[in-house]
Amino acid sequence: MTAVGLGKIILLGEHAVVYGYPALAAALDRGVTIAAVPTPAGGSLRIDIPAWSLKVSATDDHPVARSLCAIADELGIGRPTVTLVGDAQIPPGAGLGSSAALAVAVTRALLLHDRRKADRAVVARAADASEMLMHGRSSGVDVALAIAGGVGVFRKATGLRSFKSQPLRVLVGPSGAPRSTAAMVDRVAHETHEVVDDARLRELGGLTDTGTTALLASDLVGLGAAMNRAHQILAGLGVSTEQLDALCEAARVTGAHGAKLTGAGGGGAVIAIAPRDREQAVLSEWKKAGVTGFVATIGGGVS
Ligand code: PMV
């Protein structure tokens, strides 16, 4: 049996969410799948995801090995002689929630293998332990969506509040530039002096509210405008790059309603929403810039 963890995008509110503001986020219709199979020759817990060229044993000195151990420890299962064989439909390290998707899929696969119920709270605790190792301070939005799917507003204090929306097509452009979530979170902390009432963080939080209302009303022009402004603020906080700015601008001049970086920034991915008849033109502009984007459909129900 295969276990799944979904990738995610943050439509609005990244970084501000770390300071308690709301973020509008959605699971992607793709992520990481894992099956646990007995390791033929015995030996330690290991993981093999050819799509990411990842082959690691729990005893290795590797971040994914430490994450595997953190999950196994949280589940109290020692080191089973199991190989976790996986596939991934999202790139790693691109701000699309790959590490949370991996942690959730691994946790679910280990629970399945142990014939234990994949209780949401248990999965969340184990995946959070892994995310803590990977990213340090994190809001928990990636794990919440990797587990629950759907679309919703996430707050650190109250978790994910899912809601129904019309399915929304979002263009996703993984820039290919590596980045570190922890470094970007630190940059914003430095920039804002961690003052929760910082005007830029407050505006980002307000844009989440405006954008959520627009999404619920299927007002793509309003949602796009909120995304454009959010990108501007995030750039001012120092988490955009010339490449991300250029990809967003290319989407806008090609007819997108809005475009922004998604996730921590400093590299990673951009997202855009565009009229249906402009989508391919945006994707081909990105392609000219060396980025292979895709269209993800988000929302459409509550899990
Ligand atoms: O780029 P990602 O997927 O790691 O997203 C990070 C989102 C932040 O708001 C910057 C941090 C967080 O934990 O919410």
PDB file of N, CA and C in Angstrom, residues 249-290:
ATOM      1  N   GLU A 249       7.271  39.279 -13.274  1.00  0.00           N
ATOM      2  CA  GLU A 249       7.008  40.364 -14.228  1.00  0.00           C
ATOM      3  C   GLU A 249       6.650  39.779 -15.603  1.00  0.00           C
ATOM      4  N   ALA A 250       7.356  38.728 -16.000  1.00  0.00           N
ATOM      5  CA  ALA A 250       7.060  38.084 -17.296  1.00  0.00           C
ATOM      6  C   ALA A 250       5.617  37.583 -17.301  1.00  0.00           C
ATOM      7  N   ALA A 251       5.173  37.002 -16.185  1.00  0.00           N
ATOM      8  CA  ALA A 251       3.789  36.502 -16.110  1.00  0.00           C
ATOM      9  C   ALA A 251       2.806  37.665 -16.235  1.00  0.00           C
ATOM     10  N   ARG A 252       3.093  38.757 -15.519  1.00  0.00           N
ATOM     11  CA  ARG A 252       2.162  39.904 -15.545  1.00  0.00           C
ATOM     12  C   ARG A 252       2.054  40.511 -16.942  1.00  0.00           C
ATOM     13  N   VAL A 253       3.208  40.744 -17.592  1.00  0.00           N
ATOM     14  CA  VAL A 253       3.139  41.396 -18.906  1.00  0.00           C
ATOM     15  C   VAL A 253       2.524  40.458 -19.955  1.00  0.00           C
ATOM     16  N   THR A 254       2.496  39.163 -19.649  1.00  0.00           N
ATOM     17  CA  THR A 254       1.892  38.207 -20.584  1.00  0.00           C
ATOM     18  C   THR A 254       0.385  38.069 -20.310  1.00  0.00           C
ATOM     19  N   GLY A 255      -0.089  38.763 -19.295  1.00  0.00           N
ATOM     20  CA  GLY A 255      -1.545  38.773 -19.088  1.00  0.00           C
ATOM     21  C   GLY A 255      -2.031  38.145 -17.804  1.00  0.00           C
ATOM     22  N   ALA A 256      -1.093  37.710 -16.931  1.00  0.00           N
ATOM     23  CA  ALA A 256      -1.535  37.115 -15.657  1.00  0.00           C
ATOM     24  C   ALA A 256      -2.234  38.174 -14.805  1.00  0.00           C
ATOM     25  N   HIS A 257      -3.235  37.736 -14.041  1.00  0.00           N
ATOM     26  CA  HIS A 257      -3.895  38.645 -13.093  1.00  0.00           C
ATOM     27  C   HIS A 257      -2.935  39.016 -11.959  1.00  0.00           C
ATOM     28  N   GLY A 258      -2.073  38.076 -11.616  1.00  0.00           N
ATOM     29  CA  GLY A 258      -1.146  38.332 -10.518  1.00  0.00           C
ATOM     30  C   GLY A 258      -0.080  37.264 -10.457  1.00  0.00           C
ATOM     31  N   ALA A 259       1.064  37.624  -9.852  1.00  0.00           N
ATOM     32  CA  ALA A 259       2.166  36.669  -9.720  1.00  0.00           C
ATOM     33  C   ALA A 259       2.977  37.042  -8.502  1.00  0.00           C
ATOM     34  N   LYS A 260       3.553  36.053  -7.866  1.00  0.00           N
ATOM     35  CA  LYS A 260       4.385  36.307  -6.684  1.00  0.00           C
ATOM     36  C   LYS A 260       5.282  35.115  -6.413  1.00  0.00           C
ATOM     37  N   LEU A 261       6.267  35.340  -5.568  1.00  0.00           N
ATOM     38  CA  LEU A 261       7.026  34.202  -5.067  1.00  0.00           C
ATOM     39  C   LEU A 261       6.117  33.451  -4.111  1.00  0.00           C
ATOM     40  N   THR A 262       6.369  32.174  -3.909  1.00  0.00           N
ATOM     41  CA  THR A 262       5.586  31.409  -2.951  1.00  0.00           C
ATOM     42  C   THR A 262       6.523  30.673  -2.013  1.00  0.00           C
ATOM     43  N   GLY A 263       6.182  30.684  -0.720  1.00  0.00           N
ATOM     44  CA  GLY A 263       7.060  30.037   0.251  1.00  0.00           C
ATOM     45  C   GLY A 263       8.102  31.016   0.747  1.00  0.00           C
ATOM     46  N   ALA A 264       9.225  30.490   1.150  1.00  0.00           N
ATOM     47  CA  ALA A 264      10.218  31.311   1.835  1.00  0.00           C
ATOM     48  C   ALA A 264      10.904  32.326   0.928  1.00  0.00           C
ATOM     49  N   GLY A 265      11.009  32.037  -0.370  1.00  0.00           N
ATOM     50  CA  GLY A 265      11.723  32.933  -1.283  1.00  0.00           C
ATOM     51  C   GLY A 265      13.222  32.706  -1.238  1.00  0.00           C
ATOM     52  N   GLY A 266      13.980  33.664  -1.819  1.00  0.00           N
ATOM     53  CA  GLY A 266      15.435  33.496  -1.904  1.00  0.00           C
ATOM     54  C   GLY A 266      15.813  32.480  -2.976  1.00  0.00           C
ATOM     55  N   GLY A 267      14.874  32.141  -3.848  1.00  0.00           N
ATOM     56  CA  GLY A 267      14.966  31.020  -4.788  1.00  0.00           C
ATOM     57  C   GLY A 267      13.631  30.311  -4.675  1.00  0.00           C
ATOM     58  N   GLY A 268      13.592  29.044  -5.010  1.00  0.00           N
ATOM     59  CA  GLY A 268      12.308  28.338  -4.900  1.00  0.00           C
ATOM     60  C   GLY A 268      11.377  28.691  -6.037  1.00  0.00           C
ATOM     61  N   ALA A 269      10.090  28.793  -5.771  1.00  0.00           N
ATOM     62  CA  ALA A 269       9.115  28.867  -6.860  1.00  0.00           C
ATOM     63  C   ALA A 269       8.342  30.180  -6.882  1.00  0.00           C
ATOM     64  N   VAL A 270       7.783  30.465  -8.070  1.00  0.00           N
ATOM     65  CA  VAL A 270       6.806  31.550  -8.211  1.00  0.00           C
ATOM     66  C   VAL A 270       5.468  30.923  -8.602  1.00  0.00           C
ATOM     67  N   ILE A 271       4.383  31.670  -8.317  1.00  0.00           N
ATOM     68  CA  ILE A 271       3.063  31.235  -8.753  1.00  0.00           C
ATOM     69  C   ILE A 271       2.396  32.396  -9.498  1.00  0.00           C
ATOM     70  N   ALA A 272       1.455  32.054 -10.364  1.00  0.00           N
ATOM     71  CA  ALA A 272       0.702  33.089 -11.072  1.00  0.00           C
ATOM     72  C   ALA A 272      -0.701  32.574 -11.338  1.00  0.00           C
ATOM     73  N   ILE A 273      -1.652  33.493 -11.382  1.00  0.00           N
ATOM     74  CA  ILE A 273      -2.980  33.114 -11.884  1.00  0.00           C
ATOM     75  C   ILE A 273      -3.249  33.963 -13.120  1.00  0.00           C
ATOM     76  N   ALA A 274      -3.813  33.328 -14.126  1.00  0.00           N
ATOM     77  CA  ALA A 274      -3.971  33.990 -15.423  1.00  0.00           C
ATOM     78  C   ALA A 274      -5.288  33.554 -16.056  1.00  0.00           C
ATOM     79  N   PRO A 275      -5.853  34.401 -16.922  1.00  0.00           N
ATOM     80  CA  PRO A 275      -7.005  33.934 -17.699  1.00  0.00           C
ATOM     81  C   PRO A 275      -6.601  32.664 -18.432  1.00  0.00           C
ATOM     82  N   ARG A 276      -7.552  31.763 -18.584  1.00  0.00           N
ATOM     83  CA  ARG A 276      -7.257  30.449 -19.178  1.00  0.00           C
ATOM     84  C   ARG A 276      -6.500  30.577 -20.500  1.00  0.00           C
ATOM     85  N   ASP A 277      -6.906  31.576 -21.313  1.00  0.00           N
ATOM     86  CA  ASP A 277      -6.296  31.669 -22.646  1.00  0.00           C
ATOM     87  C   ASP A 277      -4.910  32.330 -22.610  1.00  0.00           C
ATOM     88  N   ARG A 278      -4.408  32.697 -21.430  1.00  0.00           N
ATOM     89  CA  ARG A 278      -3.050  33.253 -21.328  1.00  0.00           C
ATOM     90  C   ARG A 278      -2.086  32.279 -20.645  1.00  0.00           C
ATOM     91  N   GLU A 279      -2.637  31.179 -20.121  1.00  0.00           N
ATOM     92  CA  GLU A 279      -1.801  30.263 -19.331  1.00  0.00           C
ATOM     93  C   GLU A 279      -0.597  29.733 -20.119  1.00  0.00           C
ATOM     94  N   GLN A 280      -0.886  29.247 -21.338  1.00  0.00           N
ATOM     95  CA  GLN A 280       0.215  28.649 -22.109  1.00  0.00           C
ATOM     96  C   GLN A 280       1.267  29.699 -22.459  1.00  0.00           C
ATOM     97  N   ALA A 281       0.798  30.929 -22.718  1.00  0.00           N
ATOM     98  CA  ALA A 281       1.745  32.012 -23.048  1.00  0.00           C
ATOM     99  C   ALA A 281       2.650  32.296 -21.846  1.00  0.00           C
ATOM    100  N   VAL A 282       2.085  32.285 -20.640  1.00  0.00           N
ATOM    101  CA  VAL A 282       2.910  32.510 -19.441  1.00  0.00           C
ATOM    102  C   VAL A 282       3.927  31.373 -19.294  1.00  0.00           C
ATOM    103  N   LEU A 283       3.434  30.135 -19.446  1.00  0.00           N
ATOM    104  CA  LEU A 283       4.347  28.989 -19.303  1.00  0.00           C
ATOM    105  C   LEU A 283       5.455  29.059 -20.351  1.00  0.00           C
ATOM    106  N   SER A 284       5.131  29.530 -21.573  1.00  0.00           N
ATOM    107  CA  SER A 284       6.220  29.572 -22.566  1.00  0.00           C
ATOM    108  C   SER A 284       7.188  30.722 -22.298  1.00  0.00           C
ATOM    109  N   GLU A 285       6.707  31.819 -21.715  1.00  0.00           N
ATOM    110  CA  GLU A 285       7.650  32.883 -21.300  1.00  0.00           C
ATOM    111  C   GLU A 285       8.602  32.345 -20.230  1.00  0.00           C
ATOM    112  N   TRP A 286       8.047  31.600 -19.259  1.00  0.00           N
ATOM    113  CA  TRP A 286       8.893  31.007 -18.207  1.00  0.00           C
ATOM    114  C   TRP A 286       9.898  30.036 -18.821  1.00  0.00           C
ATOM    115  N   LYS A 287       9.402  29.251 -19.807  1.00  0.00           N
ATOM    116  CA  LYS A 287      10.272  28.263 -20.468  1.00  0.00           C
ATOM    117  C   LYS A 287      11.460  28.976 -21.111  1.00  0.00           C
ATOM    118  N   LYS A 288      11.183  30.128 -21.757  1.00  0.00           N
ATOM    119  CA  LYS A 288      12.279  30.897 -22.383  1.00  0.00           C
ATOM    120  C   LYS A 288      13.289  31.323 -21.336  1.00  0.00           C
ATOM    121  N   ALA A 289      12.804  31.512 -20.101  1.00  0.00           N
ATOM    122  CA  ALA A 289      13.702  31.914 -19.010  1.00  0.00           C
ATOM    123  C   ALA A 289      14.300  30.682 -18.305  1.00  0.00           C
ATOM    124  N   GLY A 290      14.079  29.501 -18.884  1.00  0.00           N
ATOM    125  CA  GLY A 290      14.706  28.289 -18.347  1.00  0.00           C
ATOM    126  C   GLY A 290      13.911  27.610 -17.246  1.00  0.00           C
TER     127      GLY A 290
END
